[in-house]
Coordinates of C-alpha atoms in Angstrom, one line a residue:
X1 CA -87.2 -47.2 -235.6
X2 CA -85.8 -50.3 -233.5
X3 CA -82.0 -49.1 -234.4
X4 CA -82.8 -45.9 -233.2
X5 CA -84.4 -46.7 -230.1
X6 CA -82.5 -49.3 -229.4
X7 CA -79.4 -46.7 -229.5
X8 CA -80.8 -44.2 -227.7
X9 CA -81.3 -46.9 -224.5
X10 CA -78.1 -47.8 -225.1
X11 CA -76.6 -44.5 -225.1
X12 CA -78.2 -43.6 -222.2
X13 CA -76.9 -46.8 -220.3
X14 CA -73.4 -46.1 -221.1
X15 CA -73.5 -42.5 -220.4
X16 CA -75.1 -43.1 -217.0
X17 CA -72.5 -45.8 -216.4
X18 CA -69.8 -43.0 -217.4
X19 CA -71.6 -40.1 -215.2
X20 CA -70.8 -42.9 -211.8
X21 CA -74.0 -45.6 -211.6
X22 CA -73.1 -48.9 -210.5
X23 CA -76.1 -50.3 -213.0
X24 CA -78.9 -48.7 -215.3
X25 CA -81.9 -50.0 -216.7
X26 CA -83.0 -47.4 -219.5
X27 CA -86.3 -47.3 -222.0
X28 CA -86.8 -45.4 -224.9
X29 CA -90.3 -45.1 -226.2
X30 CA -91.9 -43.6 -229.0
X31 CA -95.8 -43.7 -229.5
X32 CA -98.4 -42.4 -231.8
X33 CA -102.3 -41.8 -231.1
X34 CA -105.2 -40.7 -233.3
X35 CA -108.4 -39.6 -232.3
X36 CA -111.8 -39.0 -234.1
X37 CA -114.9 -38.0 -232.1
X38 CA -117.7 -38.3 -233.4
X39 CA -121.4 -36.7 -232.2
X40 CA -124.9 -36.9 -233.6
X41 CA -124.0 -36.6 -237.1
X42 CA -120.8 -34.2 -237.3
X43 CA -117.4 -35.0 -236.4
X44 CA -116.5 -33.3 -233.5
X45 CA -112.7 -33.9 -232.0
X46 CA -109.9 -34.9 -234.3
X47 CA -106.5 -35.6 -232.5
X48 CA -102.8 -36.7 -234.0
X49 CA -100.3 -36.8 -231.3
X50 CA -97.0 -38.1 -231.6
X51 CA -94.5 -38.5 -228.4
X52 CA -91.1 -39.5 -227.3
X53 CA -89.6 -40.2 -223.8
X54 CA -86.6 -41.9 -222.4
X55 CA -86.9 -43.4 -218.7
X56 CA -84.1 -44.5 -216.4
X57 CA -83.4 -46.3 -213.5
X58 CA -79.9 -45.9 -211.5
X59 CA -78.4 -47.9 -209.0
X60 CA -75.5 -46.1 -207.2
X61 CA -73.5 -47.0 -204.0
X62 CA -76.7 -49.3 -203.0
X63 CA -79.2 -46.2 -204.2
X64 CA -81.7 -45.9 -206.3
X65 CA -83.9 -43.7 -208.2
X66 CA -85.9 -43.3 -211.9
X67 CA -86.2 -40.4 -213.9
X68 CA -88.2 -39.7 -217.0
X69 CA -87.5 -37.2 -220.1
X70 CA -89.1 -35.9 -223.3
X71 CA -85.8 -33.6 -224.7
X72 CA -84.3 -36.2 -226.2
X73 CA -81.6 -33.7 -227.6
X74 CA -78.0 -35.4 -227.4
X75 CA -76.6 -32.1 -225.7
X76 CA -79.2 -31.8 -222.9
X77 CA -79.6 -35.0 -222.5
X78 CA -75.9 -36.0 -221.0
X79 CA -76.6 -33.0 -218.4
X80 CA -79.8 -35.0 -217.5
X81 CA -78.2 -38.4 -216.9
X82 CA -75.4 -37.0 -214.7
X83 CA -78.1 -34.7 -213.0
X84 CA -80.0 -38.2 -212.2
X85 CA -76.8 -40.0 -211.1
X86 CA -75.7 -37.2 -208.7
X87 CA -79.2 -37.0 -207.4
X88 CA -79.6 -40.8 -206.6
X89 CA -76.6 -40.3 -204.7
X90 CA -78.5 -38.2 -202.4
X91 CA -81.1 -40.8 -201.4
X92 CA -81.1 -43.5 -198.7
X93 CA -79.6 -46.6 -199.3
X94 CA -82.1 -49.6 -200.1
X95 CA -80.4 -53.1 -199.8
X96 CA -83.5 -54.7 -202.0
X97 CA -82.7 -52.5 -204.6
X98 CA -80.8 -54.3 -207.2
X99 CA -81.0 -54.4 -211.1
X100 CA -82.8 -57.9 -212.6
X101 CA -81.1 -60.7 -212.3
X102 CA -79.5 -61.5 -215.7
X103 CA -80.3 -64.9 -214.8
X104 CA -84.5 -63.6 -215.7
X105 CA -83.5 -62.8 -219.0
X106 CA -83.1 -66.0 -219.9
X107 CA -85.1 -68.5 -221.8
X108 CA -86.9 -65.9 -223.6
X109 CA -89.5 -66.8 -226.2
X110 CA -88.8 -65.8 -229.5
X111 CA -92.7 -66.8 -230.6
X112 CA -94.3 -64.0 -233.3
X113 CA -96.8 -62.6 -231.6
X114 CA -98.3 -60.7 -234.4
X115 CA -98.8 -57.1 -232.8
X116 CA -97.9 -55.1 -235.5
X117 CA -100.4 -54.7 -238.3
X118 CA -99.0 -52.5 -241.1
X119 CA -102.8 -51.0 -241.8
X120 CA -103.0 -49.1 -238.7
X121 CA -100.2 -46.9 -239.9
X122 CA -102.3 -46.6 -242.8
X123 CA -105.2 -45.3 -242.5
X124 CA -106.7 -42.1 -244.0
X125 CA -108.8 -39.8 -242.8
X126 CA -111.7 -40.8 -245.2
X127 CA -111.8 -44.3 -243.5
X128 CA -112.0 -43.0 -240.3
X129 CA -114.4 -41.2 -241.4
X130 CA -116.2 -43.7 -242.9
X131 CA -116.4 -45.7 -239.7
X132 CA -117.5 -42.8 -237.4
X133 CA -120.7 -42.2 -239.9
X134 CA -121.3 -45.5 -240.0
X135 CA -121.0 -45.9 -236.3
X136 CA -123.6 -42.3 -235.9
X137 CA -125.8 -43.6 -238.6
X138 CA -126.6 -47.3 -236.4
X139 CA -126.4 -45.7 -233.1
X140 CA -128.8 -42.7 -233.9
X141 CA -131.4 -45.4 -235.4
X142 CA -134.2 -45.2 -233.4
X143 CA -136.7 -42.8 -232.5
X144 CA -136.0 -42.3 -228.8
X145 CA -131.9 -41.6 -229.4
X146 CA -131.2 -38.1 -228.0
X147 CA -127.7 -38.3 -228.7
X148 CA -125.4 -40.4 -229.5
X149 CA -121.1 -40.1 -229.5
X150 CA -118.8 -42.2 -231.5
X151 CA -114.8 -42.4 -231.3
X152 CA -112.4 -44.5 -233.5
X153 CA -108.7 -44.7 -231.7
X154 CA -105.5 -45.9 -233.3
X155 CA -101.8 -46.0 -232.8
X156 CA -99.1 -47.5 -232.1
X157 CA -96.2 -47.7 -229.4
X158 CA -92.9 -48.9 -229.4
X159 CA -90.0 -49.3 -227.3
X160 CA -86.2 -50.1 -226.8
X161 CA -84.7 -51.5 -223.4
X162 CA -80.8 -51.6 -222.5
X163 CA -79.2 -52.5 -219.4
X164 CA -76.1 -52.4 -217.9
X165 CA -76.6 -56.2 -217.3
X166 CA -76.6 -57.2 -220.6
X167 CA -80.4 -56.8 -221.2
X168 CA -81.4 -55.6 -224.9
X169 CA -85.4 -55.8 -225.7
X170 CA -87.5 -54.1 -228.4
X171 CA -91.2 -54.7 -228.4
X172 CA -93.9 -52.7 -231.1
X173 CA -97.6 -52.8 -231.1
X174 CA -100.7 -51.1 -232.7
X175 CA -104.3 -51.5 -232.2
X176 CA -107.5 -50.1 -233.6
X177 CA -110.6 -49.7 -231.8
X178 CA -114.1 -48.0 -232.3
X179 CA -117.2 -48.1 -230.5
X180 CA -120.0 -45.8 -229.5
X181 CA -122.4 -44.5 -226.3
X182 CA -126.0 -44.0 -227.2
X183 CA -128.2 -41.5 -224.8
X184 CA -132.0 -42.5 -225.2
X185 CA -134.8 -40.7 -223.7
X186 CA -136.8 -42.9 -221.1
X187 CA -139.9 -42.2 -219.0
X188 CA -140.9 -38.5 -218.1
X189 CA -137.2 -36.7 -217.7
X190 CA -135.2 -39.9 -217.8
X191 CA -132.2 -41.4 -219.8
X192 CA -131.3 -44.8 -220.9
X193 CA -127.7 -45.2 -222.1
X194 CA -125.1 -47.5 -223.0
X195 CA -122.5 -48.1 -225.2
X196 CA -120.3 -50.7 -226.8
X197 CA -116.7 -50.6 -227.9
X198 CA -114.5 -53.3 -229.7
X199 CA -110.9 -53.2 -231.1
X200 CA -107.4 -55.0 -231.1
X201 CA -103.9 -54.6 -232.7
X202 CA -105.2 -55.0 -236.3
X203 CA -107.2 -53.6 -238.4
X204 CA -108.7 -56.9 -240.0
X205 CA -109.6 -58.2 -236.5
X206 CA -112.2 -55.4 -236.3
X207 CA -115.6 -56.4 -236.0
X208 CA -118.2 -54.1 -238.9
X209 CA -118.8 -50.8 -237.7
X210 CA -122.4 -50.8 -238.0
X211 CA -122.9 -53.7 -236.1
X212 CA -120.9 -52.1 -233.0
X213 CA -122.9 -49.6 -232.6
X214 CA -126.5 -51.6 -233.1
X215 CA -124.9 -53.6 -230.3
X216 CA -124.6 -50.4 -228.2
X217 CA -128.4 -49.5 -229.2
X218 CA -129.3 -52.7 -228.2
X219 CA -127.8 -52.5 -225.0
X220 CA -129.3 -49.2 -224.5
X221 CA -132.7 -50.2 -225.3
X222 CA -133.1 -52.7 -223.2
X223 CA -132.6 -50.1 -220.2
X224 CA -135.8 -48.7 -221.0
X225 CA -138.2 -48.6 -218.5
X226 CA -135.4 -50.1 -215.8
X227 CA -136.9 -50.1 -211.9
X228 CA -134.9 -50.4 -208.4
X229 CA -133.6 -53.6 -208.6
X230 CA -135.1 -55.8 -205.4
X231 CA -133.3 -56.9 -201.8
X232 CA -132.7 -60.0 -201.9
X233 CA -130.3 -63.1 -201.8
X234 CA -130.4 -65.1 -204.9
X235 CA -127.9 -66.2 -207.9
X236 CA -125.9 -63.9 -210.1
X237 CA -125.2 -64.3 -213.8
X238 CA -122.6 -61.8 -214.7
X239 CA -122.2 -60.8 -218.4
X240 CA -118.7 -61.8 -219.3
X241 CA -117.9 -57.9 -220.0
X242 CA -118.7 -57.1 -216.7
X243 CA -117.4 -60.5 -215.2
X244 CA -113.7 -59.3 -216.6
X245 CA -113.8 -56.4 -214.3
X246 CA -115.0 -58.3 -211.4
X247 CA -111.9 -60.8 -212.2
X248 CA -109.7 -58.2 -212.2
X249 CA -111.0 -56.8 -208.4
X250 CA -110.5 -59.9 -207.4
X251 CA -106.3 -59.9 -208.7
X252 CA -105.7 -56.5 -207.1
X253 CA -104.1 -57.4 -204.6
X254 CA -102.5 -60.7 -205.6
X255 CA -99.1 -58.7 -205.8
X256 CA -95.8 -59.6 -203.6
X257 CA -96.3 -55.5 -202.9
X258 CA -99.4 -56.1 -201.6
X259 CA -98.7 -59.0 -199.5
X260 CA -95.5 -57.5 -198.0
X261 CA -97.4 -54.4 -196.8
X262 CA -100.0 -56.7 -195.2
X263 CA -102.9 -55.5 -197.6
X264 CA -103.5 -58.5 -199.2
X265 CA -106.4 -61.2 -198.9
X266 CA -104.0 -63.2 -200.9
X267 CA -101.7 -63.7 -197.7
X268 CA -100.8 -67.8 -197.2
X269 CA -102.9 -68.5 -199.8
X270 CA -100.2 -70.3 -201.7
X271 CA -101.0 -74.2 -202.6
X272 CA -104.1 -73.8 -200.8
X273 CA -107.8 -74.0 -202.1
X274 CA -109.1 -70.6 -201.7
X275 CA -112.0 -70.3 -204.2
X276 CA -114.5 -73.0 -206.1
X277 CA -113.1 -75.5 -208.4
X278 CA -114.5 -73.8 -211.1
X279 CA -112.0 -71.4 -210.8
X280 CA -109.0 -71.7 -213.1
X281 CA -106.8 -68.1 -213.9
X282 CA -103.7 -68.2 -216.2
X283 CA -101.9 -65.4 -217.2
X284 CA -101.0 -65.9 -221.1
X285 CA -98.1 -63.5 -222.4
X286 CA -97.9 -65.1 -225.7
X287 CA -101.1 -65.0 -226.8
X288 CA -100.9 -64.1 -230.7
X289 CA -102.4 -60.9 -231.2
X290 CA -103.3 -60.3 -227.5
X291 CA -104.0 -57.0 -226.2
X292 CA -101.3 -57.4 -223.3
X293 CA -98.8 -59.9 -225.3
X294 CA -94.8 -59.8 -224.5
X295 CA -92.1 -61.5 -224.5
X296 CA -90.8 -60.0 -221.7
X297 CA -92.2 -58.0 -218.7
X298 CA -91.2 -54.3 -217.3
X299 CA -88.0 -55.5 -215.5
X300 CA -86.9 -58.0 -218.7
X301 CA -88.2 -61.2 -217.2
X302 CA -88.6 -64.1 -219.7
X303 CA -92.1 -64.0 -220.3
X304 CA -94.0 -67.8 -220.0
X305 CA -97.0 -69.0 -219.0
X306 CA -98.2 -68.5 -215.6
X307 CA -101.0 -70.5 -213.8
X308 CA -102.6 -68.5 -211.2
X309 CA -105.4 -70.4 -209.7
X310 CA -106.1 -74.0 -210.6
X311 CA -109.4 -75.3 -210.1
X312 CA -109.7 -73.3 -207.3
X313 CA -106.0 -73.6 -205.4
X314 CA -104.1 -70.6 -205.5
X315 CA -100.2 -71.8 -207.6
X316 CA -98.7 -68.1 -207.9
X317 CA -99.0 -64.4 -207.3
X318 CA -97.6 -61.4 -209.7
X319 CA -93.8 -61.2 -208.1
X320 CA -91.5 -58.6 -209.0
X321 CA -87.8 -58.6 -208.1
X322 CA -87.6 -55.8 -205.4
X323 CA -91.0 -57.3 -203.2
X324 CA -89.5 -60.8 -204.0
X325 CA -86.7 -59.9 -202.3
X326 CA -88.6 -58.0 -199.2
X327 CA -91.1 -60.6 -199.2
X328 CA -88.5 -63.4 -199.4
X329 CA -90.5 -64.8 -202.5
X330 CA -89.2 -66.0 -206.1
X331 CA -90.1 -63.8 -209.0
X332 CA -92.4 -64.3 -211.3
X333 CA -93.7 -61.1 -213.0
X334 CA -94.0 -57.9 -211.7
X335 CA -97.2 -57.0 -214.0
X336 CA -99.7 -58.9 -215.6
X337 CA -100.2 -59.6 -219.5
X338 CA -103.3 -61.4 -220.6
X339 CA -105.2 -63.6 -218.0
X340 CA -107.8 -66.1 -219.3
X341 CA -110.7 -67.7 -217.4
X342 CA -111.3 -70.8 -217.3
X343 CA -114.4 -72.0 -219.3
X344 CA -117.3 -74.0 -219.1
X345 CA -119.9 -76.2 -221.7
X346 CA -123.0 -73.6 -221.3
X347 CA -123.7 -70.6 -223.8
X348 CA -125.1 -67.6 -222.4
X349 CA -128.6 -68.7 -222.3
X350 CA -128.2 -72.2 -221.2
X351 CA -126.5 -70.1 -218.6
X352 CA -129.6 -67.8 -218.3
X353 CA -131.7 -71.2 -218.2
X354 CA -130.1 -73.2 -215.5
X355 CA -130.0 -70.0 -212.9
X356 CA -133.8 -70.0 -213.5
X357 CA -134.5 -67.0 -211.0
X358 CA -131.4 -64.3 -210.4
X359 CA -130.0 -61.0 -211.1
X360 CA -128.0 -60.9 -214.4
X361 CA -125.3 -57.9 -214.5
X362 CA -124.7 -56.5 -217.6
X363 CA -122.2 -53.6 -216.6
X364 CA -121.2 -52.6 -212.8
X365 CA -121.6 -48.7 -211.6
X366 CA -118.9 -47.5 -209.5
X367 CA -118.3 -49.0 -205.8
X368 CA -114.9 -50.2 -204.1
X369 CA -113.5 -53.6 -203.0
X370 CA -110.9 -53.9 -200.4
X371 CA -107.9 -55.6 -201.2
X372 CA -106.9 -56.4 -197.8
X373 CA -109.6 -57.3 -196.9
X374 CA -111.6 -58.7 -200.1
X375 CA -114.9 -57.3 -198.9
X376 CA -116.8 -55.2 -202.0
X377 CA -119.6 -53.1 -202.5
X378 CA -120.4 -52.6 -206.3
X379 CA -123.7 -51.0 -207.8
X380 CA -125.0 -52.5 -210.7
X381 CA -127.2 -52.7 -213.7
X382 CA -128.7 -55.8 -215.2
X383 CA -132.0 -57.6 -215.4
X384 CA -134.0 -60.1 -213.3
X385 CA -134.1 -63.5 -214.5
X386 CA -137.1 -65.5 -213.8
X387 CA -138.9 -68.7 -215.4
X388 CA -134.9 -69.3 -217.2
X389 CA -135.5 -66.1 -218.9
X390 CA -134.1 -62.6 -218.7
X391 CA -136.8 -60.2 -217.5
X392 CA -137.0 -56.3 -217.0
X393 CA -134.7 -54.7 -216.2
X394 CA -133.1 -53.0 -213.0
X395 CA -131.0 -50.7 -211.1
X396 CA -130.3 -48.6 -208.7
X397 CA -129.1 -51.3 -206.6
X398 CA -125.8 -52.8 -205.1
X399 CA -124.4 -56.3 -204.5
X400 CA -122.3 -56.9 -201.9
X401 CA -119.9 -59.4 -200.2
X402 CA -116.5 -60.8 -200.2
X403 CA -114.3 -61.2 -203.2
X404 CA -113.2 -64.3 -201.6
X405 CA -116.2 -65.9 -200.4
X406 CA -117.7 -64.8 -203.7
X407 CA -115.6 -67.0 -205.9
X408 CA -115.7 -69.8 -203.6
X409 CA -119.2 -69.8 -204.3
X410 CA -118.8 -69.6 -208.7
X411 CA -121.0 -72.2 -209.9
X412 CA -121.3 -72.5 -213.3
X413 CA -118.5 -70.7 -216.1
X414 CA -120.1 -69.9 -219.9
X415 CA -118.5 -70.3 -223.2
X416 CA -118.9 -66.6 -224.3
X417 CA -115.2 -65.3 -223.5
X418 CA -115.3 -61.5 -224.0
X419 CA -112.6 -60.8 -226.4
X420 CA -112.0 -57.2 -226.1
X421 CA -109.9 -57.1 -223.0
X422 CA -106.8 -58.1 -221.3
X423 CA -108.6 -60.4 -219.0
X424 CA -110.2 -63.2 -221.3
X425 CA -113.8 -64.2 -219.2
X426 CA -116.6 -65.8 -220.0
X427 CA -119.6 -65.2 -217.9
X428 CA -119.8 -66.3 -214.7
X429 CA -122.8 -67.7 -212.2
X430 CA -122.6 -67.6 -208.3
X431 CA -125.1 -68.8 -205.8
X432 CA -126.2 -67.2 -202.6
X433 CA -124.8 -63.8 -203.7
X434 CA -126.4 -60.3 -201.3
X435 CA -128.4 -57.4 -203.0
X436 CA -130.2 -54.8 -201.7
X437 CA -132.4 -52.1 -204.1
X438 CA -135.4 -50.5 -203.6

């Protein structure tokens, strides 16, 4: 499969380069994805879908444009690059439009990240199967389940880059995950529900089936009985699940895009201290096995280690070549691979014992955050914690704020890093935080 990708890139580079483009910058992908739905006790959806595509970028007479194609047929295909080329032609001119520096491509790692597990490619049906009534049987094991709706997801993707620069790059991965979302039936004509979901690029790596989805009954069942949460201003404990999505509100905007356009609360921030010393983000792109690993990004830059925030002062922003240039700022990476959070020395409930009395948020229900800005509105779901315990739980009730402010006031960091996303967190405890309920 590399060969072939690999020459299809290549192709495509050469005959773009024959057609009249100064430079091209071509991927050709190939991915595979398999579905099985589950739901209360009879497999319900069952999807196999396989899918090629070649994308390219020209640059022509200080133009540029990308195009995207699924007929990968060798006689269409030459009609499709010239069409591109002619059409770029068309366009304004950009002077910060430019091909990466082949200076980017070098010093790349040539670690093995391990994404690639040979299982994944073969499984049978029967042990997807097996999972999904293992998954129903847990999930559906109580007697206030109403419904419950399991999924197993697998695949693969792989792809080849070429440039006209010199830049060749193949990178393959698969993952595996499964989970479940349990319905239970609550007081009068309410519902409970939750779910839980865990996976990775191999097979082995999966945690049992069974115990997936008594974690996603477990969550549900403690919703039960769930009131308006109060008003009030007090700490928050956030669940490392949910504190990975408020991490990644927080790096919305932390993009040379964003800055250039003026919507960015990361403006100046550069060698400043911006948040709490407890702060530390680093985004790894050689972590073995990691959901987001690379050796090199979406424009072929060399992929290291990049410290975000250190203890609180702000060290780099995601950069890509064409802002960098707008912006006047040095690359760095146009994307992000896998950021990690910087731990502490509690578990979850010395965590849970320290706040004393709080709000602990398990999962976070819609709401926005304004990048430019960094002020947030989120509603939530979670439990009060009182007497160093966690208590009933609530709901229908937001917390709001400023992103920045927020993390300037991150007190304490957990040892329980979720490890079923792209940003690695452990939970996370703020003081003097805003909620308002019922």
């Amino acid at each position: 499969m590399r060969a072939e990708l690999a020459g299809r890139a290549q192709q495509a580079v050469d005959r773009a380069l024959a057609a009249g483009a100064d430079d091209v910058w071509a991927v050709a992908q190939q991915s595979r994805d398999v579905e099985f739905s589950y739901r209360d006790g009879a497999l319900e959806k069952v999807q196999d879908a396989t899918s090629r595509n070649l994308s390219i970028q020209v640059y022509a007479n200080g133009r540029y444009s990308s195009h995207q194609t699924t007929d990968l047929n060798p006689d269409r295909l030459g009609s499709f690059l010239a069409q591109a080329v002619a059409s770029t032609a068309a366009l304004e001119p950009d002077p910060h439009r430019a091909i990466t520096p082949a200076e980017l491509f070098e010093d790349r790692p040539r670690a093995n990240l391990d994404l690639v597990d040979p299982a994944v490619a073969g499984l049978e049906r029967e042990q997807r199967l097996e999972w999904c009534v293992s998954l129903d049987e847990a999930a559906r094991n109580h007697e206030k389940v109403i419904s419950a709706t399991s999924g197993i997801y697998d695949g693969s993707v792989a792809y080849a880059v070429a440039s006209s620069n010199g830049f060749e790059g193949f990178r393959n991965a698969t993952y595996c995950w499964l989970g479940t979302n349990v319905t239970l039936k609550d007081r009068g004509d309410r519902r409970a529900s939750d779910g839980f979901y865990a996976g990775g690029t191999h097979v082995s790596g999966l945690p049992d089936a069974r115990a997936v989805a008594e974690m996603a009954l477990d969550r549900a069942l403690v919703r039960l009985d769930a009131d308006k949460g109060p008003t009030t201003r007090t700490t928050m404990l956030v669940d490392s699940r949910a504190a990975s999505s408020l991490v990644g509100r927080l790096l919305q905007s932390a993009y040379a895009r964003s800055v250039q356009q003026g919507r960015s609360f990361w403006s100046n921030l550069h060698g400043r201290k911006a948040f709490s010393e407890k702060l530390t983000l680093v985004d790894e792109p050689l972590i073995r096995r990691g959901l987001n690993s690379r050796l090199f990004d979406d424009e072929g830059i060399a992929a290291r280690k990049l410290p975000l925030v250190e203890a609180g002062v702000v060290r780099n922003i995601y950069v890509d070549t064409y802002y960098g240039r707008k912006a006047d700022m040095q690359p760095t990476t146009g994307s992000p691979s896998n950021v990690t959070v910087g731990t502490g020395n509690l578990s979850l409930e010395e965590l849970v014992a320290e706040v004393g009395e709080g709000i602990y948020v398990t999962s976070w229900l819609g709401g926005n955050a304004d990048g430019t800005t960094g002020d947030f509105s989120l509603g939530l779901r979670g439990h009060v914690i009182e007497n160093g315990v966690i208590g009933r739980p609530v709901g229908e009730m937001n917390v709001t704020g400023n992103l920045r402010k927020l993390f300037g006031r991150l007190e304490m960091t957990g040892t329980d890093v979720y490890p079923y996303a792209t940003i690695l967190s452990p939970s996370l405890v703020f003081t003097g935080v805003d909620f308002s309920g019922g």
